[in-house]
Amino acid sequence: MPTYVITGTNRGIGLELVRQLAQSPDNTIFAGVRDINSDIGDLKKAIMIGSGDNTRHIIECDVSSTDSINTFIDVIEKRCSGEKKIDYLINSAGVNIASTHDSLSLIPENVLKQVTINVLGPAQLTAGLLKKGLLSDDVKVLNFTSGLGSMARSAEQNPRKCAGYSISKAGLNMLSVHQAGDLRKELPRSVVALLDPGWVKTRMGGNGATLEVEDSVRDILKVLHGLKEEDNGEFFHHSGDKVPW
Ligand SMILES: NC(=O)c1ccc[n+]([C@@H]2O[C@H](COP(=O)([O-])OP(=O)(O)OC[C@H]3O[C@@H](n4cnc5c(N)ncnc54)[C@H](OP(=O)(O)O)[C@@H]3O)[C@@H](O)[C@H]2O)c1
């Protein structure tokens, strides 16, 4: 009876993760959305909430806000009521702002916003859930990064792309290396991994992307469910291959 927490689930990769995981009635899903009052019709359909069902939850979680993250954690704590722990935490919420700006034209407030959402969101959510004792002993934390967060991959690109986003995902990569060490001190069987979902047809990836979201998510779940203790701190491509740092 695994329990999943996923952020950014109203659309894109997060939504498809919920859709595929909801197929199994054994899965408990806590689906985070930035704004509960926005259009979350697709998510409601995907998560398949039945009457009296205690396994499917849609809860507001704006990962740019510490208060919103803390409220999200409090609601999860209440609904778990000491009986369930989180087996999988998937930090999917993310933004790519002003993607045409390069390192010579970037706007500091755009970069700060991306760091807040793409790095500090996963940092605070993971730490907050741990503090409340909500993570299982062998929790798997999956942080969605990008090839653009890889120093090696970015150095190969000409012209280089999405400077601010790339900087934020490189920051997420470093966060994950730290989390992999720090979480192990508290939960000796935990695994923190980074995953590049590929270039996916979502609002962020655009129509020109090479991967259908269904295919990317099928791969992502395969990698997630195959994670072993020795994968702690590793950087995976959705194909399961390792990505150079
Ligand atoms: N698509 C790709 O090609 C690609 C490639 C590499 C990595 N990734 C990564 O994969 C993850 C998912 O991307 P995607 O393609 O699904 O992007 P997307 O279609 O643009 O969806 C982004 C999701 O993040 C949510 N979000 C944005 N700001 C948030 C906030 N402050 N709090 C909570 N949720 C927030 C959005 O919610 P709202 O609709 O409410 O704003 C939306 O649900 C991201 O981390 C992205 O960087 C994607």
mmCIF file of C-alpha atoms and ligand atoms in Angstrom:
data_model
loop_
_atom_site.group_PDB
_atom_site.id
_atom_site.type_symbol
_atom_site.label_atom_id
_atom_site.label_comp_id
_atom_site.label_asym_id
_atom_site.label_seq_id
_atom_site.Cartn_x
_atom_site.Cartn_y
_atom_site.Cartn_z
ATOM 1 C CA MET A 1 0.000 0.000 0.000
ATOM 2 C CA PRO A 2 2.544 2.665 -1.037
ATOM 3 C CA THR A 3 2.002 6.346 -0.330
ATOM 4 C CA TYR A 4 3.070 9.029 -2.813
ATOM 5 C CA VAL A 5 3.440 12.787 -2.417
ATOM 6 C CA ILE A 6 3.752 14.680 -5.700
ATOM 7 C CA THR A 7 3.937 18.435 -6.292
ATOM 8 C CA GLY A 8 2.727 20.371 -9.347
ATOM 9 C CA THR A 9 0.003 17.918 -10.345
ATOM 10 C CA ASN A 10 -2.612 20.037 -12.139
ATOM 11 C CA ARG A 11 -0.886 19.578 -15.513
ATOM 12 C CA GLY A 12 2.172 18.259 -17.291
ATOM 13 C CA ILE A 13 4.348 15.488 -15.907
ATOM 14 C CA GLY A 14 2.885 15.774 -12.387
ATOM 15 C CA LEU A 15 -0.647 15.244 -13.712
ATOM 16 C CA GLU A 16 0.399 12.212 -15.764
ATOM 17 C CA LEU A 17 2.180 10.730 -12.740
ATOM 18 C CA VAL A 18 -1.077 10.954 -10.807
ATOM 19 C CA ARG A 19 -3.024 9.480 -13.727
ATOM 20 C CA GLN A 20 -0.775 6.418 -13.999
ATOM 21 C CA LEU A 21 -0.392 5.883 -10.250
ATOM 22 C CA ALA A 22 -4.137 6.222 -9.691
ATOM 23 C CA GLN A 23 -4.698 3.111 -11.821
ATOM 24 C CA SER A 24 -3.701 1.009 -8.821
ATOM 25 C CA PRO A 25 -6.258 1.143 -5.982
ATOM 26 C CA ASP A 26 -3.442 0.242 -3.572
ATOM 27 C CA ASN A 27 -1.718 3.601 -4.061
ATOM 28 C CA THR A 28 -2.358 6.462 -1.666
ATOM 29 C CA ILE A 29 -1.720 9.751 -3.445
ATOM 30 C CA PHE A 30 -1.260 13.223 -1.996
ATOM 31 C CA ALA A 31 -1.363 15.521 -5.031
ATOM 32 C CA GLY A 32 -0.080 19.060 -4.459
ATOM 33 C CA VAL A 33 -1.394 21.966 -6.537
ATOM 34 C CA ARG A 34 -0.117 25.535 -6.534
ATOM 35 C CA ASP A 35 -3.619 27.047 -6.360
ATOM 36 C CA ILE A 36 -6.559 24.931 -5.267
ATOM 37 C CA ASN A 37 -8.938 27.492 -6.809
ATOM 38 C CA SER A 38 -7.403 27.214 -10.280
ATOM 39 C CA ASP A 39 -8.723 24.826 -12.926
ATOM 40 C CA ILE A 40 -7.893 21.398 -11.535
ATOM 41 C CA GLY A 41 -10.567 19.508 -13.483
ATOM 42 C CA ASP A 42 -8.049 17.240 -15.262
ATOM 43 C CA LEU A 43 -6.468 16.312 -11.942
ATOM 44 C CA LYS A 44 -9.816 15.513 -10.322
ATOM 45 C CA LYS A 45 -10.576 13.179 -13.209
ATOM 46 C CA ALA A 46 -7.114 11.581 -13.149
ATOM 47 C CA ILE A 47 -6.925 10.936 -9.417
ATOM 48 C CA MET A 48 -10.268 9.124 -9.343
ATOM 49 C CA ILE A 49 -11.516 10.157 -5.909
ATOM 50 C CA GLY A 50 -14.388 7.907 -4.835
ATOM 51 C CA SER A 51 -16.867 8.710 -2.090
ATOM 52 C CA GLY A 52 -15.440 7.938 1.327
ATOM 53 C CA ASP A 53 -12.071 7.220 -0.268
ATOM 54 C CA ASN A 54 -9.163 7.929 2.060
ATOM 55 C CA THR A 55 -6.425 7.190 -0.464
ATOM 56 C CA ARG A 56 -6.720 10.132 -2.864
ATOM 57 C CA HIS A 57 -6.055 13.708 -1.787
ATOM 58 C CA ILE A 58 -5.716 17.019 -3.634
ATOM 59 C CA ILE A 59 -4.142 19.666 -1.398
ATOM 60 C CA GLU A 60 -2.838 23.159 -2.084
ATOM 61 C CA CYS A 61 0.962 23.457 -2.042
ATOM 62 C CA ASP A 62 2.614 26.529 -3.505
ATOM 63 C CA VAL A 63 6.264 25.530 -3.299
ATOM 64 C CA SER A 64 7.354 29.175 -3.500
ATOM 65 C CA SER A 65 5.718 29.807 -0.115
ATOM 66 C CA THR A 66 7.036 28.449 3.183
ATOM 67 C CA ASP A 67 3.590 28.912 4.771
ATOM 68 C CA SER A 68 1.879 26.976 1.991
ATOM 69 C CA ILE A 69 4.448 24.148 2.231
ATOM 70 C CA ASN A 70 3.957 23.959 6.019
ATOM 71 C CA THR A 71 0.179 23.875 5.692
ATOM 72 C CA PHE A 72 0.483 21.115 3.073
ATOM 73 C CA ILE A 73 2.615 19.100 5.504
ATOM 74 C CA ASP A 74 0.129 19.670 8.349
ATOM 75 C CA VAL A 75 -2.769 18.436 6.209
ATOM 76 C CA ILE A 76 -0.813 15.334 5.149
ATOM 77 C CA GLU A 77 0.057 14.664 8.790
ATOM 78 C CA LYS A 78 -3.610 14.843 9.809
ATOM 79 C CA ARG A 79 -4.755 12.621 6.971
ATOM 80 C CA CYS A 80 -2.032 10.034 7.620
ATOM 81 C CA SER A 81 -3.135 10.035 11.288
ATOM 82 C CA GLY A 82 -0.049 8.124 12.400
ATOM 83 C CA GLU A 83 -0.983 5.114 10.269
ATOM 84 C CA LYS A 84 0.776 5.875 6.982
ATOM 85 C CA LYS A 85 4.207 7.094 6.015
ATOM 86 C CA ILE A 86 5.379 8.484 2.714
ATOM 87 C CA ASP A 87 7.192 5.958 0.532
ATOM 88 C CA TYR A 88 7.741 8.209 -2.493
ATOM 89 C CA LEU A 89 8.176 11.981 -2.600
ATOM 90 C CA ILE A 90 8.270 13.361 -6.146
ATOM 91 C CA ASN A 91 9.274 17.000 -6.460
ATOM 92 C CA SER A 92 7.829 17.726 -9.902
ATOM 93 C CA ALA A 93 6.662 21.367 -9.606
ATOM 94 C CA GLY A 94 8.969 23.654 -11.527
ATOM 95 C CA VAL A 95 9.222 26.758 -13.699
ATOM 96 C CA ASN A 96 11.353 27.892 -16.624
ATOM 97 C CA ILE A 97 11.069 31.678 -16.796
ATOM 98 C CA ALA A 98 12.480 33.895 -19.564
ATOM 99 C CA SER A 99 14.043 30.970 -21.354
ATOM 100 C CA THR A 100 15.534 33.189 -24.095
ATOM 101 C CA HIS A 101 17.723 35.092 -21.633
ATOM 102 C CA ASP A 102 21.367 34.086 -21.561
ATOM 103 C CA SER A 103 23.946 34.647 -18.847
ATOM 104 C CA LEU A 104 24.613 38.188 -20.151
ATOM 105 C CA SER A 105 20.964 39.257 -20.219
ATOM 106 C CA LEU A 106 19.424 37.456 -17.257
ATOM 107 C CA ILE A 107 17.205 39.364 -14.864
ATOM 108 C CA PRO A 108 18.035 38.721 -11.191
ATOM 109 C CA GLU A 109 14.415 38.538 -10.007
ATOM 110 C CA ASN A 110 13.647 35.859 -12.602
ATOM 111 C CA VAL A 111 16.589 33.776 -11.469
ATOM 112 C CA LEU A 112 15.604 34.221 -7.821
ATOM 113 C CA LYS A 113 12.061 33.073 -8.571
ATOM 114 C CA GLN A 114 13.347 29.954 -10.292
ATOM 115 C CA VAL A 115 15.701 29.180 -7.416
ATOM 116 C CA THR A 116 12.845 29.695 -4.939
ATOM 117 C CA ILE A 117 10.530 27.285 -6.758
ATOM 118 C CA ASN A 118 12.971 24.787 -8.271
ATOM 119 C CA VAL A 119 15.435 24.511 -5.382
ATOM 120 C CA LEU A 120 14.043 25.885 -2.130
ATOM 121 C CA GLY A 121 10.609 24.298 -2.674
ATOM 122 C CA PRO A 122 11.973 20.718 -2.753
ATOM 123 C CA ALA A 123 14.416 21.591 0.070
ATOM 124 C CA GLN A 124 11.723 22.850 2.442
ATOM 125 C CA LEU A 125 9.157 20.187 1.604
ATOM 126 C CA THR A 126 11.595 17.318 2.112
ATOM 127 C CA ALA A 127 12.963 18.759 5.359
ATOM 128 C CA GLY A 128 9.463 19.557 6.679
ATOM 129 C CA LEU A 129 8.114 16.057 6.014
ATOM 130 C CA LEU A 130 11.174 14.528 7.687
ATOM 131 C CA LYS A 131 10.807 16.769 10.735
ATOM 132 C CA LYS A 132 7.225 15.610 11.247
ATOM 133 C CA GLY A 133 8.286 11.967 11.008
ATOM 134 C CA LEU A 134 6.211 11.433 7.879
ATOM 135 C CA LEU A 135 8.893 9.847 5.675
ATOM 136 C CA SER A 136 9.176 6.065 5.715
ATOM 137 C CA ASP A 137 12.521 4.484 6.669
ATOM 138 C CA ASP A 138 13.241 3.619 3.037
ATOM 139 C CA VAL A 139 11.644 6.686 1.423
ATOM 140 C CA LYS A 140 12.586 7.462 -2.184
ATOM 141 C CA VAL A 141 12.850 11.184 -2.936
ATOM 142 C CA LEU A 142 12.897 11.993 -6.646
ATOM 143 C CA ASN A 143 13.825 15.528 -7.681
ATOM 144 C CA PHE A 144 13.046 16.472 -11.284
ATOM 145 C CA THR A 145 16.032 18.158 -12.816
ATOM 146 C CA SER A 146 17.077 18.634 -16.442
ATOM 147 C CA GLY A 147 19.994 18.004 -18.741
ATOM 148 C CA LEU A 148 20.279 21.796 -18.560
ATOM 149 C CA GLY A 149 21.257 21.403 -14.894
ATOM 150 C CA SER A 150 24.254 19.291 -15.896
ATOM 151 C CA MET A 151 27.549 21.209 -16.174
ATOM 152 C CA ALA A 152 28.827 18.662 -18.685
ATOM 153 C CA ARG A 153 25.702 18.774 -20.879
ATOM 154 C CA SER A 154 25.482 22.589 -20.774
ATOM 155 C CA ALA A 155 29.148 22.948 -21.703
ATOM 156 C CA GLU A 156 28.478 20.820 -24.822
ATOM 157 C CA GLN A 157 25.651 23.118 -25.992
ATOM 158 C CA ASN A 158 26.101 25.867 -28.548
ATOM 159 C CA PRO A 159 24.337 28.174 -28.068
ATOM 160 C CA ARG A 160 23.720 27.454 -24.422
ATOM 161 C CA LYS A 161 20.080 27.593 -23.354
ATOM 162 C CA CYS A 162 17.827 28.882 -20.584
ATOM 163 C CA ALA A 163 20.530 30.371 -18.347
ATOM 164 C CA GLY A 164 18.379 31.098 -15.295
ATOM 165 C CA TYR A 165 16.583 27.749 -15.387
ATOM 166 C CA SER A 166 19.868 25.955 -15.950
ATOM 167 C CA ILE A 167 21.400 27.694 -12.906
ATOM 168 C CA SER A 168 18.399 26.748 -10.770
ATOM 169 C CA LYS A 169 18.486 23.080 -11.818
ATOM 170 C CA ALA A 170 22.247 22.947 -11.155
ATOM 171 C CA GLY A 171 21.337 24.255 -7.685
ATOM 172 C CA LEU A 172 18.736 21.494 -7.330
ATOM 173 C CA ASN A 173 21.397 18.967 -8.294
ATOM 174 C CA MET A 174 23.654 20.194 -5.502
ATOM 175 C CA LEU A 175 20.729 20.253 -3.068
ATOM 176 C CA SER A 176 20.062 16.600 -3.902
ATOM 177 C CA VAL A 177 23.674 15.600 -3.269
ATOM 178 C CA HIS A 178 23.381 17.211 0.162
ATOM 179 C CA GLN A 179 19.954 15.699 0.847
ATOM 180 C CA ALA A 180 21.300 12.259 -0.065
ATOM 181 C CA GLY A 181 23.893 12.588 2.695
ATOM 182 C CA ASP A 182 21.763 14.382 5.267
ATOM 183 C CA LEU A 183 18.663 12.191 4.969
ATOM 184 C CA ARG A 184 20.775 9.045 5.389
ATOM 185 C CA LYS A 185 21.817 10.257 8.854
ATOM 186 C CA GLU A 186 18.139 10.217 9.879
ATOM 187 C CA LEU A 187 16.817 7.415 7.678
ATOM 188 C CA PRO A 188 19.665 4.966 6.878
ATOM 189 C CA ARG A 189 17.764 3.274 4.014
ATOM 190 C CA SER A 190 16.495 6.432 2.288
ATOM 191 C CA VAL A 191 17.345 7.236 -1.320
ATOM 192 C CA VAL A 192 17.450 10.684 -2.927
ATOM 193 C CA ALA A 193 17.832 10.711 -6.707
ATOM 194 C CA LEU A 194 17.722 13.225 -9.524
ATOM 195 C CA LEU A 195 15.841 12.515 -12.710
ATOM 196 C CA ASP A 196 15.810 14.187 -16.110
ATOM 197 C CA PRO A 197 12.398 13.374 -17.641
ATOM 198 C CA GLY A 198 13.679 14.066 -21.178
ATOM 199 C CA TRP A 199 12.259 16.669 -23.536
ATOM 200 C CA VAL A 200 8.546 16.185 -22.929
ATOM 201 C CA LYS A 201 5.441 17.601 -24.644
ATOM 202 C CA THR A 202 4.050 19.665 -21.783
ATOM 203 C CA ARG A 203 3.507 23.415 -21.463
ATOM 204 C CA MET A 204 7.141 23.705 -20.390
ATOM 205 C CA GLY A 205 8.544 21.365 -23.027
ATOM 206 C CA GLY A 206 6.351 22.723 -25.841
ATOM 207 C CA ASN A 207 4.867 20.933 -28.857
ATOM 208 C CA GLY A 208 8.259 20.486 -30.510
ATOM 209 C CA ALA A 209 9.417 18.163 -27.718
ATOM 210 C CA THR A 210 10.370 14.621 -28.638
ATOM 211 C CA LEU A 211 8.609 12.663 -25.899
ATOM 212 C CA GLU A 212 4.932 12.095 -25.165
ATOM 213 C CA VAL A 213 4.199 12.712 -21.501
ATOM 214 C CA GLU A 214 2.731 9.203 -21.113
ATOM 215 C CA ASP A 215 6.004 7.631 -22.301
ATOM 216 C CA SER A 216 8.214 9.829 -20.139
ATOM 217 C CA VAL A 217 6.132 9.050 -17.049
ATOM 218 C CA ARG A 218 6.119 5.304 -17.765
ATOM 219 C CA ASP A 219 9.936 5.495 -17.820
ATOM 220 C CA ILE A 220 10.066 7.707 -14.734
ATOM 221 C CA LEU A 221 8.004 5.226 -12.703
ATOM 222 C CA LYS A 222 10.241 2.395 -13.837
ATOM 223 C CA VAL A 223 13.317 4.272 -12.618
ATOM 224 C CA LEU A 224 11.589 5.304 -9.374
ATOM 225 C CA HIS A 225 10.399 1.804 -8.507
ATOM 226 C CA GLY A 226 13.794 0.334 -9.384
ATOM 227 C CA LEU A 227 15.796 2.639 -7.094
ATOM 228 C CA LYS A 228 18.160 0.777 -4.787
ATOM 229 C CA GLU A 229 20.056 1.952 -1.726
ATOM 230 C CA GLU A 230 23.255 2.294 -3.776
ATOM 231 C CA ASP A 231 21.500 4.774 -6.100
ATOM 232 C CA ASN A 232 21.473 7.389 -3.343
ATOM 233 C CA GLY A 233 22.652 10.739 -4.739
ATOM 234 C CA GLU A 234 22.672 9.604 -8.392
ATOM 235 C CA PHE A 235 21.507 11.555 -11.454
ATOM 236 C CA PHE A 236 19.338 9.526 -13.859
ATOM 237 C CA HIS A 237 17.934 10.061 -17.324
ATOM 238 C CA HIS A 238 14.348 8.793 -17.769
ATOM 239 C CA SER A 239 15.843 5.916 -19.779
ATOM 240 C CA GLY A 240 17.571 4.715 -16.610
ATOM 241 C CA ASP A 241 21.043 5.749 -17.836
ATOM 242 C CA LYS A 242 23.202 7.923 -15.586
ATOM 243 C CA VAL A 243 23.625 11.580 -16.596
ATOM 244 C CA PRO A 244 27.094 13.180 -16.320
ATOM 245 C CA TRP A 245 27.229 15.938 -13.713
HETATM 246 N N1 LIG B 1 8.866 19.153 -20.023
HETATM 247 C C1 LIG B 1 10.160 18.988 -20.169
HETATM 248 O O1 LIG B 1 10.660 18.848 -21.305
HETATM 249 C C2 LIG B 1 11.077 18.941 -18.978
HETATM 250 C C3 LIG B 1 12.439 18.669 -19.210
HETATM 251 C C4 LIG B 1 13.310 18.592 -18.125
HETATM 252 C C5 LIG B 1 12.814 18.776 -16.842
HETATM 253 N N2 LIG B 1 11.494 19.045 -16.631
HETATM 254 C C6 LIG B 1 11.055 19.238 -15.244
HETATM 255 O O2 LIG B 1 9.943 18.404 -14.959
HETATM 256 C C7 LIG B 1 9.086 19.046 -14.000
HETATM 257 C C8 LIG B 1 7.658 19.090 -14.545
HETATM 258 O O3 LIG B 1 7.685 19.839 -15.754
HETATM 259 P P1 LIG B 1 6.451 19.903 -16.756
HETATM 260 O O4 LIG B 1 6.981 19.696 -18.101
HETATM 261 O O5 LIG B 1 5.338 19.104 -16.242
HETATM 262 O O6 LIG B 1 6.102 21.467 -16.622
HETATM 263 P P2 LIG B 1 4.715 22.223 -16.811
HETATM 264 O O7 LIG B 1 3.860 21.511 -17.774
HETATM 265 O O8 LIG B 1 5.067 23.640 -17.084
HETATM 266 O O9 LIG B 1 4.056 22.088 -15.356
HETATM 267 C C9 LIG B 1 4.669 22.716 -14.273
HETATM 268 C C10 LIG B 1 3.905 22.359 -13.030
HETATM 269 O O10 LIG B 1 4.562 22.986 -11.936
HETATM 270 C C11 LIG B 1 3.583 23.701 -11.201
HETATM 271 N N3 LIG B 1 4.135 24.843 -10.485
HETATM 272 C C12 LIG B 1 4.752 25.951 -10.971
HETATM 273 N N4 LIG B 1 5.043 26.799 -9.976
HETATM 274 C C13 LIG B 1 4.612 26.213 -8.833
HETATM 275 C C14 LIG B 1 4.613 26.600 -7.482
HETATM 276 N N5 LIG B 1 5.089 27.769 -7.065
HETATM 277 N N6 LIG B 1 4.077 25.742 -6.571
HETATM 278 C C15 LIG B 1 3.572 24.544 -6.951
HETATM 279 N N7 LIG B 1 3.504 24.138 -8.223
HETATM 280 C C16 LIG B 1 4.031 24.975 -9.157
HETATM 281 C C17 LIG B 1 2.561 24.144 -12.235
HETATM 282 O O11 LIG B 1 1.348 24.547 -11.604
HETATM 283 P P3 LIG B 1 0.476 25.812 -12.178
HETATM 284 O O12 LIG B 1 -0.163 25.344 -13.452
HETATM 285 O O13 LIG B 1 -0.510 26.058 -11.108
HETATM 286 O O14 LIG B 1 1.432 26.931 -12.378
HETATM 287 C C18 LIG B 1 2.472 22.863 -13.044
HETATM 288 O O15 LIG B 1 1.646 21.937 -12.392
HETATM 289 C C19 LIG B 1 9.686 20.438 -13.763
HETATM 290 O O16 LIG B 1 10.444 20.405 -12.586
HETATM 291 C C20 LIG B 1 10.582 20.650 -14.971
HETATM 292 O O17 LIG B 1 11.631 21.529 -14.694
HETATM 293 C C21 LIG B 1 10.610 19.122 -17.666
#
